[in-house]
PDB file of C-alpha atoms in Angstrom:
ATOM      1  CA  MET A   1      20.061  11.984   0.932  1.00  0.00           C
ATOM      2  CA  LYS A   2      18.614  15.634   1.241  1.00  0.00           C
ATOM      3  CA  ASP A   3      15.175  16.387   3.200  1.00  0.00           C
ATOM      4  CA  PHE A   4      12.424  17.647   1.068  1.00  0.00           C
ATOM      5  CA  PRO A   5      10.015  20.702   1.548  1.00  0.00           C
ATOM      6  CA  GLN A   6       7.037  19.725   3.734  1.00  0.00           C
ATOM      7  CA  SER A   7       3.729  21.195   4.571  1.00  0.00           C
ATOM      8  CA  ARG A   8       0.492  20.087   6.226  1.00  0.00           C
ATOM      9  CA  ILE A   9      -2.460  20.008   3.542  1.00  0.00           C
ATOM     10  CA  ALA A  10      -5.844  20.281   4.580  1.00  0.00           C
ATOM     11  CA  LEU A  11      -8.029  18.052   2.639  1.00  0.00           C
ATOM     12  CA  SER A  12     -11.810  17.908   1.814  1.00  0.00           C
ATOM     13  CA  THR A  13     -11.635  14.267   3.178  1.00  0.00           C
ATOM     14  CA  GLY A  14     -11.288  15.818   6.702  1.00  0.00           C
ATOM     15  CA  VAL A  15      -8.000  14.653   7.117  1.00  0.00           C
ATOM     16  CA  THR A  16      -4.630  16.710   7.051  1.00  0.00           C
ATOM     17  CA  LEU A  17      -1.659  14.827   5.514  1.00  0.00           C
ATOM     18  CA  ASN A  18       1.956  15.959   5.696  1.00  0.00           C
ATOM     19  CA  VAL A  19       3.110  16.401   2.374  1.00  0.00           C
ATOM     20  CA  ALA A  20       6.522  16.588   0.864  1.00  0.00           C
ATOM     21  CA  SER A  21       6.785  18.245  -2.416  1.00  0.00           C
ATOM     22  CA  ALA A  22       9.510  19.429  -5.101  1.00  0.00           C
ATOM     23  CA  GLY A  23      10.250  20.142  -8.777  1.00  0.00           C
ATOM     24  CA  PRO A  24       8.692  22.398 -11.211  1.00  0.00           C
ATOM     25  CA  LYS A  25       5.208  23.434 -10.580  1.00  0.00           C
ATOM     26  CA  ASP A  26       4.458  23.499 -14.408  1.00  0.00           C
ATOM     27  CA  GLY A  27       6.133  19.814 -14.909  1.00  0.00           C
ATOM     28  CA  ASP A  28       3.991  16.907 -15.280  1.00  0.00           C
ATOM     29  CA  PRO A  29       2.746  15.526 -11.951  1.00  0.00           C
ATOM     30  CA  ILE A  30       3.672  12.453  -9.667  1.00  0.00           C
ATOM     31  CA  ILE A  31       2.324  11.623  -6.838  1.00  0.00           C
ATOM     32  CA  PHE A  32       4.066   9.217  -4.549  1.00  0.00           C
ATOM     33  CA  LEU A  33       2.432   6.689  -2.003  1.00  0.00           C
ATOM     34  CA  HIS A  34       4.182   4.755   0.309  1.00  0.00           C
ATOM     35  CA  GLY A  35       3.221   1.731   2.560  1.00  0.00           C
ATOM     36  CA  PHE A  36       3.534   0.128   6.018  1.00  0.00           C
ATOM     37  CA  PRO A  37       5.491   0.543   8.122  1.00  0.00           C
ATOM     38  CA  GLU A  38       7.155   3.998   6.468  1.00  0.00           C
ATOM     39  CA  SER A  39       6.394   7.526   5.413  1.00  0.00           C
ATOM     40  CA  HIS A  40       6.956   9.628   2.461  1.00  0.00           C
ATOM     41  CA  ARG A  41      10.559   8.825   2.538  1.00  0.00           C
ATOM     42  CA  THR A  42      10.206   5.545   0.934  1.00  0.00           C
ATOM     43  CA  TRP A  43      10.469   6.999  -2.406  1.00  0.00           C
ATOM     44  CA  ARG A  44      13.048   9.433  -1.521  1.00  0.00           C
ATOM     45  CA  TYR A  45      15.869   8.736  -4.255  1.00  0.00           C
ATOM     46  CA  GLN A  46      13.149   8.465  -6.770  1.00  0.00           C
ATOM     47  CA  PHE A  47      11.666  11.688  -5.593  1.00  0.00           C
ATOM     48  CA  ASP A  48      15.151  13.304  -5.703  1.00  0.00           C
ATOM     49  CA  ALA A  49      15.842  12.321  -9.154  1.00  0.00           C
ATOM     50  CA  LEU A  50      12.383  12.876 -10.910  1.00  0.00           C
ATOM     51  CA  SER A  51      11.771  16.359  -9.328  1.00  0.00           C
ATOM     52  CA  ALA A  52      14.389  17.593 -11.559  1.00  0.00           C
ATOM     53  CA  THR A  53      11.859  17.580 -14.169  1.00  0.00           C
ATOM     54  CA  HIS A  54       8.216  16.440 -12.796  1.00  0.00           C
ATOM     55  CA  TYR A  55       6.282  18.254  -9.994  1.00  0.00           C
ATOM     56  CA  CYS A  56       6.592  15.707  -7.438  1.00  0.00           C
ATOM     57  CA  LEU A  57       4.230  15.137  -4.513  1.00  0.00           C
ATOM     58  CA  ALA A  58       4.711  12.650  -1.520  1.00  0.00           C
ATOM     59  CA  PRO A  59       2.230  12.524   1.315  1.00  0.00           C
ATOM     60  CA  ASP A  60       2.541  10.540   4.681  1.00  0.00           C
ATOM     61  CA  GLN A  61      -0.659   8.858   4.380  1.00  0.00           C
ATOM     62  CA  ARG A  62      -3.219   9.108   6.920  1.00  0.00           C
ATOM     63  CA  GLY A  63      -2.271   6.936  10.274  1.00  0.00           C
ATOM     64  CA  PHE A  64       1.351   7.755   9.343  1.00  0.00           C
ATOM     65  CA  ALA A  65       4.238   9.783  10.441  1.00  0.00           C
ATOM     66  CA  LYS A  66       3.340  13.516  10.448  1.00  0.00           C
ATOM     67  CA  SER A  67      -0.043  13.056   9.401  1.00  0.00           C
ATOM     68  CA  ASP A  68      -3.438  12.883  10.999  1.00  0.00           C
ATOM     69  CA  LYS A  69      -4.355   9.885  12.695  1.00  0.00           C
ATOM     70  CA  PRO A  70      -8.238   9.293  13.021  1.00  0.00           C
ATOM     71  CA  GLU A  71      -9.417   6.858  15.368  1.00  0.00           C
ATOM     72  CA  GLY A  72     -11.437   3.588  14.322  1.00  0.00           C
ATOM     73  CA  VAL A  73     -10.797   1.272  11.540  1.00  0.00           C
ATOM     74  CA  GLU A  74     -13.858   2.672   9.728  1.00  0.00           C
ATOM     75  CA  ASN A  75     -11.347   5.493   8.701  1.00  0.00           C
ATOM     76  CA  TYR A  76      -9.133   3.219   6.975  1.00  0.00           C
ATOM     77  CA  ARG A  77     -11.115   1.340   4.503  1.00  0.00           C
ATOM     78  CA  PRO A  78      -9.461   1.734   0.906  1.00  0.00           C
ATOM     79  CA  GLN A  79     -12.128   4.143  -0.539  1.00  0.00           C
ATOM     80  CA  LYS A  80     -10.961   6.400   2.309  1.00  0.00           C
ATOM     81  CA  MET A  81      -7.446   6.918   1.072  1.00  0.00           C
ATOM     82  CA  ILE A  82      -8.238   6.764  -2.368  1.00  0.00           C
ATOM     83  CA  ALA A  83     -10.507   9.633  -1.654  1.00  0.00           C
ATOM     84  CA  ASP A  84      -7.560  11.335   0.131  1.00  0.00           C
ATOM     85  CA  VAL A  85      -5.313  10.923  -3.120  1.00  0.00           C
ATOM     86  CA  LEU A  86      -7.702  12.800  -5.326  1.00  0.00           C
ATOM     87  CA  ALA A  87      -8.387  15.067  -2.529  1.00  0.00           C
ATOM     88  CA  LEU A  88      -4.713  15.754  -2.450  1.00  0.00           C
ATOM     89  CA  ALA A  89      -4.417  16.455  -6.513  1.00  0.00           C
ATOM     90  CA  ASP A  90      -7.467  18.765  -6.008  1.00  0.00           C
ATOM     91  CA  ALA A  91      -5.756  20.637  -3.328  1.00  0.00           C
ATOM     92  CA  PHE A  92      -3.046  21.201  -5.804  1.00  0.00           C
ATOM     93  CA  ASP A  93      -5.188  22.064  -8.812  1.00  0.00           C
ATOM     94  CA  ILE A  94      -3.919  18.701 -10.364  1.00  0.00           C
ATOM     95  CA  ASP A  95      -6.246  16.960 -12.889  1.00  0.00           C
ATOM     96  CA  THR A  96      -4.614  14.098 -14.291  1.00  0.00           C
ATOM     97  CA  PHE A  97      -1.212  12.662 -12.808  1.00  0.00           C
ATOM     98  CA  THR A  98       1.106   9.787 -12.847  1.00  0.00           C
ATOM     99  CA  LEU A  99       0.476   7.661  -9.605  1.00  0.00           C
ATOM    100  CA  ALA A 100       3.306   5.660  -7.709  1.00  0.00           C
ATOM    101  CA  GLY A 101       2.546   3.061  -5.068  1.00  0.00           C
ATOM    102  CA  HIS A 102       4.630   0.695  -2.741  1.00  0.00           C
ATOM    103  CA  ASP A 103       3.208  -1.797  -0.555  1.00  0.00           C
ATOM    104  CA  TRP A 104      -0.055  -0.336   0.993  1.00  0.00           C
ATOM    105  CA  GLY A 105       0.627   2.380  -1.339  1.00  0.00           C
ATOM    106  CA  GLY A 106       0.724   0.416  -4.321  1.00  0.00           C
ATOM    107  CA  ALA A 107      -2.884  -1.170  -2.886  1.00  0.00           C
ATOM    108  CA  ILE A 108      -4.467   2.411  -2.891  1.00  0.00           C
ATOM    109  CA  ALA A 109      -2.634   3.362  -6.143  1.00  0.00           C
ATOM    110  CA  TRP A 110      -4.451   0.234  -7.846  1.00  0.00           C
ATOM    111  CA  GLY A 111      -7.416   1.267  -6.441  1.00  0.00           C
ATOM    112  CA  THR A 112      -7.359   4.587  -7.607  1.00  0.00           C
ATOM    113  CA  ALA A 113      -6.365   3.815 -11.224  1.00  0.00           C
ATOM    114  CA  LEU A 114      -9.084   0.959 -11.336  1.00  0.00           C
ATOM    115  CA  GLY A 115     -12.084   3.247 -10.179  1.00  0.00           C
ATOM    116  CA  HIS A 116     -10.837   6.695 -11.420  1.00  0.00           C
ATOM    117  CA  PRO A 117      -8.751   6.211 -14.500  1.00  0.00           C
ATOM    118  CA  ASP A 118      -9.881   9.585 -15.469  1.00  0.00           C
ATOM    119  CA  ARG A 119      -7.683  11.026 -13.077  1.00  0.00           C
ATOM    120  CA  VAL A 120      -4.638   8.575 -13.202  1.00  0.00           C
ATOM    121  CA  LYS A 121      -2.769   8.805 -16.493  1.00  0.00           C
ATOM    122  CA  ARG A 122      -0.025   6.326 -15.618  1.00  0.00           C
ATOM    123  CA  LEU A 123       0.611   3.824 -12.908  1.00  0.00           C
ATOM    124  CA  ILE A 124       3.674   2.815 -11.257  1.00  0.00           C
ATOM    125  CA  ILE A 125       3.726   0.020  -8.718  1.00  0.00           C
ATOM    126  CA  ALA A 126       6.492  -1.591  -6.638  1.00  0.00           C
ATOM    127  CA  ASN A 127       5.957  -4.700  -4.708  1.00  0.00           C
ATOM    128  CA  ALA A 128       2.621  -3.989  -4.301  1.00  0.00           C
ATOM    129  CA  PRO A 129       0.011  -6.791  -5.574  1.00  0.00           C
ATOM    130  CA  HIS A 130      -2.950  -6.203  -8.067  1.00  0.00           C
ATOM    131  CA  PRO A 131      -6.220  -6.829  -5.730  1.00  0.00           C
ATOM    132  CA  LEU A 132      -7.552  -9.606  -8.024  1.00  0.00           C
ATOM    133  CA  ILE A 133      -4.000 -11.827  -7.864  1.00  0.00           C
ATOM    134  CA  PHE A 134      -3.926 -11.227  -4.625  1.00  0.00           C
ATOM    135  CA  GLN A 135      -7.065 -12.138  -3.463  1.00  0.00           C
ATOM    136  CA  LYS A 136      -6.692 -15.401  -5.945  1.00  0.00           C
ATOM    137  CA  ALA A 137      -3.308 -16.068  -4.610  1.00  0.00           C
ATOM    138  CA  LEU A 138      -4.778 -15.871  -0.740  1.00  0.00           C
ATOM    139  CA  ILE A 139      -7.437 -18.640  -1.634  1.00  0.00           C
ATOM    140  CA  GLU A 140      -5.465 -21.054  -3.994  1.00  0.00           C
ATOM    141  CA  ASP A 141      -1.876 -20.624  -3.108  1.00  0.00           C
ATOM    142  CA  ARG A 142      -1.145 -22.137   0.493  1.00  0.00           C
ATOM    143  CA  ASP A 143       2.541 -20.500   0.153  1.00  0.00           C
ATOM    144  CA  GLN A 144       1.203 -16.993  -0.071  1.00  0.00           C
ATOM    145  CA  ARG A 145      -1.452 -17.593   2.914  1.00  0.00           C
ATOM    146  CA  LEU A 146       1.817 -18.680   4.972  1.00  0.00           C
ATOM    147  CA  ALA A 147       3.581 -15.820   3.657  1.00  0.00           C
ATOM    148  CA  SER A 148       0.743 -13.677   4.665  1.00  0.00           C
ATOM    149  CA  ALA A 149       0.202 -14.886   7.945  1.00  0.00           C
ATOM    150  CA  TYR A 150       1.452 -12.117   9.889  1.00  0.00           C
ATOM    151  CA  VAL A 151      -1.810  -9.811   8.134  1.00  0.00           C
ATOM    152  CA  ARG A 152      -3.896 -11.959  10.776  1.00  0.00           C
ATOM    153  CA  GLU A 153      -2.107 -11.100  13.587  1.00  0.00           C
ATOM    154  CA  PHE A 154      -1.863  -7.471  12.771  1.00  0.00           C
ATOM    155  CA  ARG A 155      -5.470  -7.421  12.517  1.00  0.00           C
ATOM    156  CA  LYS A 156      -6.099  -8.918  16.254  1.00  0.00           C
ATOM    157  CA  PRO A 157      -7.195  -6.128  18.889  1.00  0.00           C
ATOM    158  CA  GLU A 158      -6.114  -8.232  21.804  1.00  0.00           C
ATOM    159  CA  HIS A 159      -2.292  -6.894  20.774  1.00  0.00           C
ATOM    160  CA  ASP A 160      -2.945  -3.684  21.169  1.00  0.00           C
ATOM    161  CA  ALA A 161      -2.141  -3.352  25.003  1.00  0.00           C
ATOM    162  CA  PHE A 162       1.380  -4.805  23.963  1.00  0.00           C
ATOM    163  CA  VAL A 163       1.716  -2.687  21.299  1.00  0.00           C
ATOM    164  CA  GLU A 164       0.987   0.406  23.073  1.00  0.00           C
ATOM    165  CA  GLU A 165       3.157  -0.438  26.018  1.00  0.00           C
ATOM    166  CA  HIS A 166       6.065  -2.047  24.157  1.00  0.00           C
ATOM    167  CA  GLY A 167       6.017  -0.119  20.919  1.00  0.00           C
ATOM    168  CA  LEU A 168       5.457  -1.146  17.185  1.00  0.00           C
ATOM    169  CA  ALA A 169       9.302  -2.267  17.035  1.00  0.00           C
ATOM    170  CA  ALA A 170       8.811  -4.925  19.793  1.00  0.00           C
ATOM    171  CA  PHE A 171       5.333  -5.997  18.392  1.00  0.00           C
ATOM    172  CA  LEU A 172       6.862  -6.433  14.731  1.00  0.00           C
ATOM    173  CA  LYS A 173       9.727  -8.478  16.170  1.00  0.00           C
ATOM    174  CA  LYS A 174       7.066 -10.598  18.024  1.00  0.00           C
ATOM    175  CA  THR A 175       4.950 -11.233  15.372  1.00  0.00           C
ATOM    176  CA  MET A 176       7.115 -11.581  12.408  1.00  0.00           C
ATOM    177  CA  ASN A 177      10.612 -11.798  13.654  1.00  0.00           C
ATOM    178  CA  TRP A 178      11.216  -7.943  12.038  1.00  0.00           C
ATOM    179  CA  GLN A 179      14.853  -7.585  10.363  1.00  0.00           C
ATOM    180  CA  ARG A 180      16.093  -4.469   9.820  1.00  0.00           C
ATOM    181  CA  SER A 181      17.335  -4.348   5.852  1.00  0.00           C
ATOM    182  CA  PRO A 182      20.800  -4.048   5.694  1.00  0.00           C
ATOM    183  CA  ALA A 183      20.049  -1.573   3.018  1.00  0.00           C
ATOM    184  CA  LEU A 184      18.525   0.724   5.644  1.00  0.00           C
ATOM    185  CA  GLU A 185      20.759   3.770   6.633  1.00  0.00           C
ATOM    186  CA  ASP A 186      20.842   4.920  10.191  1.00  0.00           C
ATOM    187  CA  LYS A 187      19.340   8.046   9.621  1.00  0.00           C
ATOM    188  CA  GLU A 188      16.318   6.710   8.064  1.00  0.00           C
ATOM    189  CA  ARG A 189      16.049   3.894  10.808  1.00  0.00           C
ATOM    190  CA  ASP A 190      15.979   6.750  13.363  1.00  0.00           C
ATOM    191  CA  ILE A 191      13.442   8.736  11.504  1.00  0.00           C
ATOM    192  CA  MET A 192      11.234   5.687  11.152  1.00  0.00           C
ATOM    193  CA  LEU A 193      11.341   4.887  14.738  1.00  0.00           C
ATOM    194  CA  GLU A 194      10.253   8.550  15.593  1.00  0.00           C
ATOM    195  CA  ASP A 195       7.691   8.192  13.522  1.00  0.00           C
ATOM    196  CA  TRP A 196       6.248   4.878  14.982  1.00  0.00           C
ATOM    197  CA  ALA A 197       6.283   6.426  18.505  1.00  0.00           C
ATOM    198  CA  ARG A 198       4.189   9.303  17.462  1.00  0.00           C
ATOM    199  CA  PRO A 199       0.769   9.456  19.717  1.00  0.00           C
ATOM    200  CA  GLY A 200      -1.589   7.186  18.062  1.00  0.00           C
ATOM    201  CA  ALA A 201       0.596   6.089  14.942  1.00  0.00           C
ATOM    202  CA  ALA A 202       1.072   2.670  15.603  1.00  0.00           C
ATOM    203  CA  ILE A 203      -2.728   1.480  16.179  1.00  0.00           C
ATOM    204  CA  ALA A 204      -3.492   3.807  13.382  1.00  0.00           C
ATOM    205  CA  MET A 205      -1.061   2.095  10.837  1.00  0.00           C
ATOM    206  CA  LEU A 206      -2.190  -1.468  11.959  1.00  0.00           C
ATOM    207  CA  ASN A 207      -5.774  -0.246  11.493  1.00  0.00           C
ATOM    208  CA  TRP A 208      -4.763  -0.317   7.449  1.00  0.00           C
ATOM    209  CA  TYR A 209      -4.662  -4.081   7.868  1.00  0.00           C
ATOM    210  CA  ARG A 210      -8.218  -4.053   9.551  1.00  0.00           C
ATOM    211  CA  GLY A 211      -9.847  -2.014   7.357  1.00  0.00           C
ATOM    212  CA  SER A 212      -8.946  -4.157   4.218  1.00  0.00           C
ATOM    213  CA  PRO A 213     -11.636  -6.316   2.776  1.00  0.00           C
ATOM    214  CA  MET A 214      -8.955  -8.900   1.907  1.00  0.00           C
ATOM    215  CA  ILE A 215      -9.592 -12.385   3.221  1.00  0.00           C
ATOM    216  CA  VAL A 216      -6.553 -14.117   4.413  1.00  0.00           C
ATOM    217  CA  PRO A 217      -7.017 -17.360   5.463  1.00  0.00           C
ATOM    218  CA  GLU A 218      -5.097 -19.777   7.769  1.00  0.00           C
ATOM    219  CA  ALA A 219      -2.885 -22.087   5.707  1.00  0.00           C
ATOM    220  CA  ASP A 220      -5.394 -24.986   5.611  1.00  0.00           C
ATOM    221  CA  GLU A 221      -8.456 -22.937   6.217  1.00  0.00           C
ATOM    222  CA  GLU A 222     -11.499 -23.582   4.019  1.00  0.00           C
ATOM    223  CA  VAL A 223     -13.348 -20.620   3.002  1.00  0.00           C
ATOM    224  CA  GLU A 224     -16.000 -19.343   0.508  1.00  0.00           C
ATOM    225  CA  ARG A 225     -14.605 -18.339  -2.823  1.00  0.00           C
ATOM    226  CA  PRO A 226     -15.142 -14.813  -3.112  1.00  0.00           C
ATOM    227  CA  ALA A 227     -17.545 -14.399  -6.219  1.00  0.00           C
ATOM    228  CA  PHE A 228     -15.457 -11.623  -7.731  1.00  0.00           C
ATOM    229  CA  LEU A 229     -12.796 -13.609  -8.482  1.00  0.00           C
ATOM    230  CA  ASP A 230     -14.359 -15.393 -11.302  1.00  0.00           C
ATOM    231  CA  ALA A 231     -16.582 -12.334 -12.459  1.00  0.00           C
ATOM    232  CA  PRO A 232     -15.425  -9.850 -15.100  1.00  0.00           C
ATOM    233  CA  PHE A 233     -12.842  -7.781 -13.792  1.00  0.00           C
ATOM    234  CA  PRO A 234     -12.229  -4.132 -14.973  1.00  0.00           C
ATOM    235  CA  ARG A 235      -8.760  -3.830 -17.084  1.00  0.00           C
ATOM    236  CA  LEU A 236      -6.485  -1.116 -16.872  1.00  0.00           C
ATOM    237  CA  GLU A 237      -5.657   0.663 -19.977  1.00  0.00           C
ATOM    238  CA  MET A 238      -3.362   3.427 -19.001  1.00  0.00           C
ATOM    239  CA  PRO A 239       0.319   2.672 -19.242  1.00  0.00           C
ATOM    240  CA  VAL A 240       1.420   0.734 -16.117  1.00  0.00           C
ATOM    241  CA  LEU A 241       5.106  -0.071 -14.935  1.00  0.00           C
ATOM    242  CA  VAL A 242       5.375  -2.584 -12.285  1.00  0.00           C
ATOM    243  CA  THR A 243       8.803  -2.864 -10.587  1.00  0.00           C
ATOM    244  CA  TRP A 244       9.419  -6.050  -8.485  1.00  0.00           C
ATOM    245  CA  GLY A 245      12.165  -6.994  -6.039  1.00  0.00           C
ATOM    246  CA  MET A 246      12.109 -10.416  -6.528  1.00  0.00           C
ATOM    247  CA  GLN A 247      13.437 -11.359  -2.859  1.00  0.00           C
ATOM    248  CA  ASP A 248      10.319 -10.070  -1.456  1.00  0.00           C
ATOM    249  CA  HIS A 249       9.431 -12.945   1.177  1.00  0.00           C
ATOM    250  CA  ALA A 250       5.768 -11.450   1.952  1.00  0.00           C
ATOM    251  CA  LEU A 251       4.660 -10.699  -1.528  1.00  0.00           C
ATOM    252  CA  LEU A 252       5.596 -13.949  -3.281  1.00  0.00           C
ATOM    253  CA  PRO A 253       6.597 -13.665  -7.094  1.00  0.00           C
ATOM    254  CA  GLY A 254       3.682 -15.266  -8.336  1.00  0.00           C
ATOM    255  CA  GLN A 255       2.084 -11.561  -7.758  1.00  0.00           C
ATOM    256  CA  ILE A 256       3.198 -10.820 -11.250  1.00  0.00           C
ATOM    257  CA  GLU A 257       2.016 -13.701 -12.900  1.00  0.00           C
ATOM    258  CA  GLY A 258      -1.260 -12.702 -15.097  1.00  0.00           C
ATOM    259  CA  LEU A 259      -0.729  -8.811 -15.088  1.00  0.00           C
ATOM    260  CA  ASP A 260      -0.560  -9.300 -18.687  1.00  0.00           C
ATOM    261  CA  GLU A 261      -3.983 -10.402 -19.044  1.00  0.00           C
ATOM    262  CA  ILE A 262      -5.808  -7.924 -17.077  1.00  0.00           C
ATOM    263  CA  ILE A 263      -3.478  -4.598 -18.073  1.00  0.00           C
ATOM    264  CA  ASP A 264      -3.145  -3.475 -21.579  1.00  0.00           C
ATOM    265  CA  ASP A 265       0.249  -1.527 -21.651  1.00  0.00           C
ATOM    266  CA  LEU A 266       2.433  -3.275 -18.880  1.00  0.00           C
ATOM    267  CA  THR A 267       5.948  -2.918 -18.438  1.00  0.00           C
ATOM    268  CA  LEU A 268       7.147  -5.325 -16.135  1.00  0.00           C
ATOM    269  CA  VAL A 269      10.867  -4.848 -14.477  1.00  0.00           C
ATOM    270  CA  LYS A 270      12.124  -7.605 -12.043  1.00  0.00           C
ATOM    271  CA  ILE A 271      15.053  -6.498  -9.599  1.00  0.00           C
ATOM    272  CA  ASP A 272      17.296  -8.470  -7.561  1.00  0.00           C
ATOM    273  CA  ALA A 273      16.201  -6.740  -4.134  1.00  0.00           C
ATOM    274  CA  GLY A 274      13.785  -7.449  -1.373  1.00  0.00           C
ATOM    275  CA  HIS A 275      10.146  -6.113  -0.235  1.00  0.00           C
ATOM    276  CA  PHE A 276      11.572  -2.449   0.221  1.00  0.00           C
ATOM    277  CA  VAL A 277      12.867  -2.116  -3.522  1.00  0.00           C
ATOM    278  CA  PRO A 278      12.515   1.488  -4.164  1.00  0.00           C
ATOM    279  CA  TRP A 279      15.453   2.208  -1.347  1.00  0.00           C
ATOM    280  CA  GLU A 280      17.286  -1.396  -1.708  1.00  0.00           C
ATOM    281  CA  ALA A 281      18.010  -0.904  -4.978  1.00  0.00           C
ATOM    282  CA  PRO A 282      17.273   2.922  -5.721  1.00  0.00           C
ATOM    283  CA  ASP A 283      19.166   3.065  -8.951  1.00  0.00           C
ATOM    284  CA  ALA A 284      17.595   0.283 -10.516  1.00  0.00           C
ATOM    285  CA  VAL A 285      14.041   1.343  -9.668  1.00  0.00           C
ATOM    286  CA  THR A 286      14.951   5.346 -10.601  1.00  0.00           C
ATOM    287  CA  THR A 287      16.284   4.100 -13.773  1.00  0.00           C
ATOM    288  CA  ALA A 288      13.390   1.964 -14.710  1.00  0.00           C
ATOM    289  CA  ILE A 289      10.931   4.768 -14.012  1.00  0.00           C
ATOM    290  CA  GLU A 290      12.979   7.390 -16.173  1.00  0.00           C
ATOM    291  CA  ASN A 291      13.122   4.867 -19.081  1.00  0.00           C
ATOM    292  CA  TRP A 292       9.337   4.303 -18.914  1.00  0.00           C
ATOM    293  CA  LEU A 293       8.616   8.160 -18.493  1.00  0.00           C
ATOM    294  CA  ALA A 294      11.160   9.123 -21.570  1.00  0.00           C
TER     295      ALA A 294
END
């Protein structure tokens, strides 16, 4: 898998992001957002294929890889990253665009589409739960609470000394028995480990979890039900493609139930893969996107 041209782009939000770009500049634009604990390379297979006809951008999001890593949890609230997406489009003189997101990138993609439907004309999601369905599951579904228990560990600042001394890989092994996916090539593993070791990266990446307003209770904890779960919630009117690796052990299959009730134009593709579906099952994801865009 080839590398892509990259450049550091200063945004109006005050951060500078490392951004991969490829494809004809007059092509229909697609912005790809990665999640934890990766970089723009999450979407490497789809980026390579779709840049033949589309203008593709894929940033290392704030806190990750070669992009800026501002200190402080307050710099990792979702609205900060949503603003980065819009500022990135503005920096490239892009008005409307297709937005694709995986994991935390998907969370930001959902948020951008919900808050700025005038900018996002199509939405692509890979194993990233809709905020309404995810929070509801964390309140009502004990299994999803158990699957998300690692989030509570990631949010504890008392782990920071261990992370800084031993590194992110050791922390992930300790807190969630992190196992390398068989689909992860040696080259990509090496790039990932190099990115994790960059100054300030590990804590910045964990700050994404700490900055999120999502309530993640203990398995049997009684918590107050957030009012927004039972209030009217904005529907998405733009076309939405959701590709879902059905073997995801952190985001359970229940996360795709009920999407058709809050999305007007939904295409759902279930894939036999784990959480990192863009590169665990790249052909299936790429084909699903190409067919949907056609």
